[in-house]
Short mmCIF file of C-alpha atoms and ligand atoms in Angstrom, two decimals:
data_model
loop_
_atom_site.label_atom_id
_atom_site.label_comp_id
_atom_site.label_asym_id
_atom_site.label_seq_id
_atom_site.Cartn_x
_atom_site.Cartn_y
_atom_site.Cartn_z
CA MET A 1 0.00 0.00 0.00
CA ILE A 2 1.55 3.31 -0.95
CA ALA A 3 -0.14 5.85 1.26
CA ALA A 4 3.05 7.60 2.31
CA ARG A 5 6.80 7.25 2.23
CA ASN A 6 7.46 3.81 3.65
CA GLY A 7 10.63 4.21 5.68
CA ARG A 8 14.22 4.77 4.58
CA PRO A 9 14.57 4.37 0.83
CA GLY A 10 16.91 1.69 -0.49
CA ARG A 11 18.61 1.31 -3.83
CA ALA A 12 16.33 -0.12 -6.52
CA ARG A 13 17.51 -3.51 -7.70
CA LEU A 14 16.41 -6.05 -10.27
CA ALA A 15 15.49 -8.96 -8.02
CA ALA A 16 13.76 -11.47 -10.29
CA LEU A 17 12.52 -12.11 -13.82
CA GLY A 18 9.74 -14.19 -15.34
CA ALA A 19 7.82 -14.79 -18.54
CA TYR A 20 4.92 -16.47 -20.26
CA VAL A 21 4.50 -17.19 -23.97
CA PRO A 22 1.31 -18.61 -25.51
CA GLU A 23 1.44 -22.18 -26.83
CA ARG A 24 0.51 -21.56 -30.46
CA VAL A 25 3.57 -21.28 -32.74
CA VAL A 26 3.04 -19.44 -36.05
CA THR A 27 5.87 -20.03 -38.52
CA ASN A 28 6.90 -18.06 -41.56
CA ALA A 29 5.40 -20.88 -43.64
CA ASP A 30 2.06 -20.14 -41.92
CA MET A 31 2.51 -16.46 -42.88
CA GLU A 32 2.97 -17.47 -46.52
CA ARG A 33 -0.64 -18.68 -46.41
CA HIS A 34 -1.95 -15.18 -45.46
CA VAL A 35 0.15 -12.86 -47.59
CA ASP A 36 2.52 -12.72 -50.56
CA THR A 37 5.74 -13.33 -48.64
CA SER A 38 8.37 -16.00 -48.13
CA ASP A 39 10.37 -17.48 -45.30
CA GLU A 40 13.49 -16.31 -47.12
CA TRP A 41 12.28 -12.65 -47.28
CA ILE A 42 11.20 -12.60 -43.63
CA VAL A 43 14.40 -14.20 -42.33
CA THR A 44 16.69 -12.02 -44.46
CA ARG A 45 14.89 -8.72 -43.78
CA THR A 46 13.95 -9.26 -40.14
CA GLY A 47 15.62 -12.37 -38.64
CA ILE A 48 12.22 -13.73 -37.53
CA ARG A 49 11.41 -17.43 -38.06
CA GLU A 50 8.33 -17.88 -35.89
CA ARG A 51 6.16 -16.09 -33.32
CA ARG A 52 3.54 -17.06 -30.70
CA TYR A 53 -0.15 -16.18 -30.89
CA ALA A 54 -2.55 -16.07 -27.95
CA ALA A 55 -5.59 -18.37 -28.01
CA PRO A 56 -8.86 -16.69 -29.09
CA GLU A 57 -10.07 -16.51 -25.48
CA GLN A 58 -6.77 -15.04 -24.17
CA ALA A 59 -6.54 -11.27 -23.68
CA THR A 60 -3.45 -9.33 -22.58
CA SER A 61 -4.19 -9.61 -18.85
CA ASP A 62 -4.39 -13.42 -19.15
CA LEU A 63 -0.79 -13.42 -20.36
CA ALA A 64 0.26 -10.78 -17.81
CA VAL A 65 -1.11 -12.85 -14.91
CA LEU A 66 0.90 -15.92 -15.94
CA ALA A 67 4.10 -13.89 -16.37
CA ALA A 68 3.53 -12.08 -13.06
CA GLU A 69 3.09 -15.42 -11.29
CA ASP A 70 6.37 -16.62 -12.79
CA VAL A 71 8.17 -13.49 -11.54
CA LEU A 72 6.69 -13.92 -8.05
CA ARG A 73 7.68 -17.62 -7.99
CA ASN A 74 11.23 -16.79 -9.02
CA ALA A 75 11.42 -13.99 -6.45
CA GLY A 76 10.02 -16.19 -3.68
CA ILE A 77 7.79 -13.32 -2.58
CA ASP A 78 4.13 -13.31 -1.59
CA ALA A 79 1.87 -11.26 -3.88
CA ALA A 80 0.53 -9.40 -0.85
CA GLU A 81 3.99 -7.81 -0.44
CA ILE A 82 3.79 -6.06 -3.83
CA ASP A 83 3.23 -2.29 -3.48
CA VAL A 84 2.74 -1.39 -7.15
CA VAL A 85 1.94 -3.33 -10.32
CA ILE A 86 2.91 -1.58 -13.56
CA VAL A 87 1.88 -3.09 -16.88
CA PRO A 88 3.54 -1.52 -19.91
CA THR A 89 1.29 -2.40 -22.85
CA CYS A 90 -0.07 -0.92 -26.05
CA THR A 91 -2.57 -3.76 -26.57
CA PRO A 92 -4.71 -3.54 -23.42
CA ASP A 93 -7.80 -5.72 -22.86
CA HIS A 94 -9.90 -2.51 -22.98
CA LEU A 95 -9.23 1.25 -23.19
CA PHE A 96 -10.09 0.99 -19.51
CA PRO A 97 -10.07 -0.61 -16.96
CA SER A 98 -6.33 -1.13 -16.85
CA VAL A 99 -4.59 -4.44 -17.44
CA SER A 100 -2.54 -3.77 -14.31
CA ALA A 101 -5.53 -3.57 -11.94
CA THR A 102 -6.94 -6.82 -13.36
CA THR A 103 -3.52 -8.47 -13.11
CA ALA A 104 -2.94 -7.28 -9.53
CA HIS A 105 -6.34 -8.62 -8.51
CA ARG A 106 -5.84 -12.00 -10.16
CA VAL A 107 -2.36 -12.64 -8.76
CA GLY A 108 -3.49 -11.63 -5.24
CA ALA A 109 -1.51 -8.38 -5.05
CA ARG A 110 -4.26 -6.97 -2.84
CA ASN A 111 -2.07 -4.26 -1.29
CA ALA A 112 -0.83 -2.90 -4.59
CA ALA A 113 -1.54 0.26 -6.54
CA ALA A 114 -1.72 -0.47 -10.26
CA PHE A 115 -1.35 1.43 -13.50
CA ASP A 116 -0.70 0.75 -17.18
CA LEU A 117 2.07 2.50 -19.03
CA GLN A 118 1.84 3.42 -22.72
CA ALA A 119 5.26 3.77 -24.30
CA ALA A 120 4.89 0.85 -26.75
CA CYS A 121 8.10 -1.13 -27.22
CA SER A 122 10.02 1.25 -24.91
CA GLY A 123 7.45 0.55 -22.21
CA PHE A 124 9.37 -2.01 -20.17
CA ILE A 125 12.35 0.31 -19.67
CA TYR A 126 10.00 3.23 -18.93
CA GLY A 127 8.35 0.89 -16.38
CA LEU A 128 11.70 0.07 -14.78
CA ALA A 129 12.40 3.81 -14.50
CA GLN A 130 9.04 4.33 -12.78
CA ALA A 131 9.72 1.40 -10.45
CA THR A 132 13.18 2.76 -9.60
CA ALA A 133 11.73 6.20 -8.84
CA LEU A 134 9.03 4.69 -6.61
CA VAL A 135 11.54 2.56 -4.69
CA GLU A 136 14.30 5.14 -4.35
CA SER A 137 11.88 7.84 -3.21
CA GLY A 138 10.72 5.49 -0.45
CA ILE A 139 7.16 5.37 -1.77
CA ALA A 140 7.28 1.63 -2.51
CA ARG A 141 9.48 -1.35 -1.62
CA ASN A 142 8.37 -3.97 -4.16
CA VAL A 143 7.26 -3.05 -7.68
CA LEU A 144 6.21 -5.60 -10.27
CA VAL A 145 6.70 -4.49 -13.90
CA VAL A 146 5.12 -6.82 -16.46
CA GLY A 147 5.19 -5.98 -20.17
CA ALA A 148 2.29 -7.77 -21.84
CA GLU A 149 1.03 -7.72 -25.41
CA VAL A 150 -1.43 -9.50 -27.67
CA PHE A 151 -0.51 -8.07 -31.05
CA SER A 152 -2.07 -10.92 -33.05
CA LYS A 153 -5.52 -9.38 -32.46
CA ILE A 154 -4.59 -5.92 -33.80
CA LEU A 155 -2.73 -7.06 -36.93
CA ASP A 156 -4.07 -6.71 -40.45
CA MET A 157 -3.38 -10.23 -41.72
CA SER A 158 -3.51 -8.94 -45.30
CA ASP A 159 -0.70 -6.37 -44.74
CA ARG A 160 2.61 -8.14 -45.36
CA GLY A 161 4.60 -5.12 -44.16
CA THR A 162 3.34 -5.54 -40.58
CA CYS A 163 1.69 -8.93 -39.95
CA ILE A 164 4.94 -10.88 -40.22
CA LEU A 165 6.70 -8.82 -37.54
CA PHE A 166 4.74 -9.18 -34.32
CA GLY A 167 3.91 -11.83 -31.74
CA ASP A 168 2.27 -12.21 -28.33
CA ALA A 169 3.99 -12.62 -24.94
CA ALA A 170 4.24 -11.29 -21.42
CA ALA A 171 7.35 -10.97 -19.28
CA GLY A 172 8.52 -8.88 -16.40
CA ALA A 173 10.64 -8.17 -13.40
CA LEU A 174 10.44 -7.47 -9.71
CA VAL A 175 12.17 -4.26 -8.63
CA THR A 176 12.86 -4.21 -4.91
CA SER A 177 14.45 -1.95 -2.37
CA GLY A 178 18.00 -3.09 -1.63
CA ASP A 179 20.96 -1.91 0.42
CA PRO A 180 21.27 1.90 -0.07
CA GLU A 181 25.08 1.56 -0.19
CA ALA A 182 25.07 -1.34 -2.69
CA THR A 183 26.75 -1.03 -6.06
CA ALA A 184 24.16 -3.39 -7.58
CA GLY A 185 20.90 -2.07 -9.00
CA PHE A 186 19.79 0.49 -11.54
CA LEU A 187 22.62 2.87 -12.39
CA GLY A 188 20.82 5.10 -14.88
CA PHE A 189 18.13 5.66 -17.50
CA GLU A 190 17.88 7.65 -20.72
CA LEU A 191 14.28 8.06 -21.91
CA GLY A 192 12.85 10.11 -24.75
CA ALA A 193 9.91 10.72 -27.06
CA ASP A 194 9.32 12.48 -30.38
CA GLY A 195 5.64 12.98 -31.11
CA SER A 196 6.36 14.60 -34.47
CA GLN A 197 6.42 11.08 -35.94
CA ALA A 198 3.45 9.87 -33.90
CA MET A 199 1.43 8.49 -36.79
CA ASP A 200 4.31 6.38 -38.14
CA ILE A 201 3.04 3.57 -35.88
CA CYS A 202 -0.60 3.80 -34.86
CA ILE A 203 -4.04 2.27 -34.69
CA PRO A 204 -6.21 4.97 -36.31
CA VAL A 205 -9.58 3.97 -34.82
CA GLY A 206 -10.84 3.13 -31.35
CA GLY A 207 -9.67 6.09 -29.29
CA THR A 208 -11.28 9.52 -28.98
CA ARG A 209 -9.92 10.84 -32.32
CA ILE A 210 -12.04 8.36 -34.27
CA PRO A 211 -14.22 6.47 -31.81
CA ALA A 212 -15.14 2.85 -32.53
CA SER A 213 -18.80 3.99 -32.39
CA GLN A 214 -18.35 5.93 -35.67
CA PRO A 215 -18.36 4.32 -39.13
CA PHE A 216 -14.86 3.39 -40.30
CA ALA A 217 -13.12 1.21 -42.86
CA PRO A 218 -12.41 -2.17 -41.22
CA ASP A 219 -8.63 -1.98 -41.81
CA GLN A 220 -8.42 1.26 -39.75
CA ALA A 221 -8.84 -0.73 -36.54
CA PHE A 222 -5.53 -2.47 -37.18
CA LEU A 223 -1.91 -1.47 -36.62
CA LYS A 224 -0.52 0.80 -39.34
CA MET A 225 3.20 1.36 -39.70
CA ASN A 226 5.51 3.32 -41.91
CA GLY A 227 8.25 0.70 -41.66
CA ARG A 228 11.00 2.59 -43.45
CA GLU A 229 10.61 5.71 -41.26
CA VAL A 230 10.53 3.64 -38.08
CA TYR A 231 13.62 1.76 -39.26
CA LYS A 232 15.53 5.02 -39.77
CA PHE A 233 14.38 6.34 -36.39
CA ALA A 234 15.33 3.11 -34.59
CA THR A 235 18.84 2.85 -35.98
CA ARG A 236 19.49 6.49 -35.02
CA VAL A 237 17.98 6.65 -31.51
CA MET A 238 19.26 3.33 -30.19
CA GLU A 239 22.86 4.33 -30.71
CA GLU A 240 22.34 7.95 -29.59
CA SER A 241 20.50 6.94 -26.41
CA ILE A 242 23.17 4.40 -25.43
CA VAL A 243 26.02 6.83 -26.05
CA ARG A 244 24.31 9.55 -23.97
CA LEU A 245 23.68 7.11 -21.11
CA LEU A 246 27.21 5.66 -21.10
CA ASP A 247 28.71 9.17 -21.20
CA ARG A 248 26.56 10.35 -18.30
CA LEU A 249 27.57 7.33 -16.20
CA GLU A 250 31.22 7.65 -17.27
CA LEU A 251 31.14 4.10 -18.58
CA SER A 252 32.29 2.69 -21.90
CA ILE A 253 30.72 -0.03 -24.02
CA ALA A 254 33.65 -2.26 -22.94
CA ASP A 255 32.22 -2.20 -19.38
CA VAL A 256 28.96 -3.78 -20.53
CA ASP A 257 28.69 -7.54 -19.94
CA LEU A 258 25.36 -8.02 -21.72
CA LEU A 259 23.32 -5.99 -24.19
CA VAL A 260 19.63 -6.83 -24.54
CA ALA A 261 17.94 -4.70 -27.20
CA HIS A 262 14.27 -4.54 -28.10
CA GLN A 263 13.69 -7.51 -30.37
CA ALA A 264 12.13 -5.85 -33.42
CA ASN A 265 14.41 -6.56 -36.34
CA GLN A 266 17.79 -8.32 -36.42
CA ARG A 267 19.12 -5.75 -38.89
CA ILE A 268 18.31 -2.90 -36.49
CA ILE A 269 20.08 -4.71 -33.63
CA ASP A 270 23.07 -5.61 -35.83
CA HIS A 271 23.38 -1.98 -36.91
CA ALA A 272 23.55 -0.79 -33.28
CA VAL A 273 25.96 -3.57 -32.29
CA LYS A 274 28.30 -2.68 -35.13
CA ARG A 275 28.16 1.08 -34.49
CA LEU A 276 28.76 0.65 -30.75
CA GLY A 277 31.53 -1.87 -31.27
CA ILE A 278 30.23 -4.37 -28.74
CA ASP A 279 31.26 -7.98 -29.27
CA GLU A 280 28.40 -10.20 -30.46
CA SER A 281 29.15 -12.70 -27.70
CA ARG A 282 27.85 -10.06 -25.26
CA VAL A 283 24.52 -9.60 -27.06
CA PHE A 284 21.50 -11.81 -26.39
CA ASN A 285 18.71 -12.18 -28.97
CA ASN A 286 15.67 -14.44 -29.19
CA LEU A 287 13.84 -12.56 -31.93
CA GLU A 288 13.87 -15.48 -34.34
CA ARG A 289 11.47 -17.45 -32.11
CA TYR A 290 9.08 -14.68 -30.99
CA GLY A 291 9.19 -11.75 -33.40
CA ASN A 292 8.46 -8.31 -31.97
CA THR A 293 6.50 -8.69 -28.71
CA SER A 294 6.73 -4.94 -27.97
CA ALA A 295 6.73 -4.21 -24.22
CA ALA A 296 7.33 -7.91 -23.47
CA SER A 297 10.35 -8.32 -25.73
CA ILE A 298 13.16 -7.07 -23.46
CA PRO A 299 12.05 -8.91 -20.27
CA LEU A 300 11.38 -12.06 -22.34
CA ALA A 301 14.90 -11.91 -23.75
CA LEU A 302 16.34 -11.18 -20.29
CA THR A 303 14.50 -14.16 -18.80
CA GLU A 304 15.79 -16.45 -21.55
CA ALA A 305 19.30 -14.99 -21.19
CA ARG A 306 19.16 -15.91 -17.49
CA ASP A 307 18.00 -19.45 -18.34
CA ALA A 308 20.75 -19.80 -20.98
CA GLY A 309 23.44 -18.68 -18.51
CA ALA A 310 24.12 -15.49 -20.49
CA LEU A 311 22.82 -13.24 -17.68
CA ARG A 312 25.00 -13.90 -14.67
CA PRO A 313 24.79 -12.39 -11.19
CA GLY A 314 26.99 -9.30 -11.03
CA ALA A 315 26.70 -8.60 -14.77
CA LEU A 316 26.47 -5.01 -15.99
CA VAL A 317 23.47 -5.12 -18.31
CA LEU A 318 22.53 -2.56 -20.96
CA LEU A 319 18.91 -2.47 -22.14
CA VAL A 320 17.69 -0.41 -25.10
CA GLY A 321 14.37 -0.06 -26.91
CA PHE A 322 12.32 2.11 -29.27
CA GLY A 323 8.73 2.12 -30.37
CA ALA A 324 5.47 3.87 -31.09
CA GLY A 325 5.06 7.42 -29.87
CA LEU A 326 7.73 7.53 -31.15
CA THR A 327 9.68 6.68 -28.01
CA TRP A 328 13.07 5.35 -27.01
CA ALA A 329 14.70 4.22 -23.79
CA SER A 330 17.90 2.78 -22.45
CA CYS A 331 18.99 1.64 -19.03
CA ILE A 332 22.02 0.22 -17.25
CA VAL A 333 21.58 -2.17 -14.35
CA ARG A 334 23.98 -4.25 -12.28
CA TYR A 335 22.09 -7.56 -12.01
CA GLU A 336 22.01 -9.06 -8.52
CA PRO A 337 19.08 -11.45 -8.11
CA GLU A 338 17.81 -12.63 -4.70
N1 ACO B 401 7.33 -10.18 -47.76
C1 ACO B 401 7.80 -9.85 -49.01
N2 ACO B 401 7.97 -8.58 -49.41
C2 ACO B 401 7.68 -7.60 -48.53
C3 ACO B 401 7.19 -7.87 -47.25
C4 ACO B 401 7.02 -9.22 -46.88
N3 ACO B 401 6.56 -9.58 -45.66
N4 ACO B 401 6.99 -6.69 -46.60
C5 ACO B 401 7.35 -5.71 -47.45
N5 ACO B 401 7.74 -6.27 -48.63
C6 ACO B 401 8.20 -5.60 -49.84
C7 ACO B 401 7.67 -4.18 -49.95
O1 ACO B 401 6.37 -4.17 -50.49
C8 ACO B 401 8.70 -3.56 -50.86
O2 ACO B 401 8.37 -3.89 -52.17
P1 ACO B 401 8.51 -2.78 -53.33
O3 ACO B 401 9.98 -2.41 -53.33
O4 ACO B 401 8.04 -3.52 -54.53
O5 ACO B 401 7.64 -1.65 -52.89
C9 ACO B 401 9.99 -4.28 -50.51
O6 ACO B 401 9.60 -5.47 -49.79
C10 ACO B 401 10.91 -3.48 -49.63
O7 ACO B 401 10.11 -2.86 -48.62
P2 ACO B 401 10.76 -2.06 -47.44
O8 ACO B 401 9.66 -1.51 -46.57
O9 ACO B 401 11.79 -1.12 -47.95
O10 ACO B 401 11.48 -3.24 -46.66
P3 ACO B 401 12.48 -3.13 -45.50
O11 ACO B 401 13.74 -3.80 -45.86
O12 ACO B 401 12.52 -1.72 -44.94
O13 ACO B 401 11.77 -4.03 -44.38
C11 ACO B 401 10.45 -3.76 -42.41
C12 ACO B 401 10.46 -3.69 -43.93
C13 ACO B 401 10.86 -5.16 -41.99
C14 ACO B 401 9.04 -3.46 -41.93
C15 ACO B 401 11.47 -2.73 -41.86
O14 ACO B 401 11.22 -1.46 -42.44
C16 ACO B 401 11.40 -2.57 -40.36
O15 ACO B 401 11.73 -3.48 -39.63
N6 ACO B 401 11.03 -1.37 -39.87
C17 ACO B 401 10.99 -1.12 -38.45
C18 ACO B 401 9.72 -1.64 -37.87
C19 ACO B 401 9.81 -1.76 -36.38
O16 ACO B 401 10.83 -2.19 -35.85
N7 ACO B 401 8.78 -1.41 -35.63
C20 ACO B 401 8.91 -1.52 -34.19
C21 ACO B 401 8.10 -0.63 -33.47
S1 ACO B 401 6.51 -1.29 -33.40
C22 ACO B 401 5.73 -0.70 -32.00
O17 ACO B 401 6.22 0.11 -31.28
C23 ACO B 401 4.38 -1.18 -31.73
#
């Protein structure tokens, strides 16, 4: 419960990770049945081989609950100890109520405040920044951040420029209050937004600009993207954001043990890796199996990096993302799990 400052603030630390992916695997061969595309084109241009789709009855909160339960299990913490649940998502169950309130209720986080966070694919890092601020101000001790998305239900399956890119998943982290003197924890964030390119990724209908109650062409309820413009934006801001953050923290890319970038397109990640000069052995990707899962992509990759032994206790981890808004975000954290 966050009614007031809860005692002496500690240093925010990344205490646990967790994830859930739906069972249904959709391969590039399946995509060839919807649109004029090929496995070869998708793999060469994006690096994606398959993605997961939620079942028809699954909404975003259903995925978020399962990921949140995984985080709580890994943290060994009771849901009643969670002070705040943040769900970064751009595919909520409804415009309101929030996915976070539903998720908090269903996992038994009965003492938690809850809010959704709309920064698209940058949302998980924005959520970590919020969690860090809440913990280090003394307002909260335990904050659950769960990125959750069901993109399969907002995709135009006749648009080959977008439908091949996205998948469904939920994944997250527990941010807790640690030793104020510790060197582990969140060292810094660099967040930004440029609304001048807002309509380069959007869903035109369903908000208050064009309400769903008004007549509209059916395709306007689906995700629209100007892929080339977003590509240019992504390759520029990922590098710029990382350089600004490293400079501010007086760190160099050589200090980074692991880079986990938003899993949108292998070419975008490769571009950043090359420009920054970080060795590929220190980069973890799982894009080929999930596609772009937006706010879930970074925590999903982090969770799999942990399982693969690529994310080790004590590692200095660099996270970076970009997405609709347009937004970008990067973060450096010294990983010390429970
Ligand atoms: N299969 C075959 N051909 C295709 C496909 C496809 N799936 N999609 C596009 N093409 C064609 C185009 O029609 C075009 O044909 P044309 O030259 O005859 O017009 C040709 O391929 C090249 O198209 P480009 O758009 O230039 O292809 P590009 O190499 O840029 O790849 C892509 C397109 C993958 C969408 C790329 O631009 C991209 O990844 N952009 C960034 C998108 C992104 O990362 N978004 C993340 C944010 S999403 C969020 O926040 C919710």
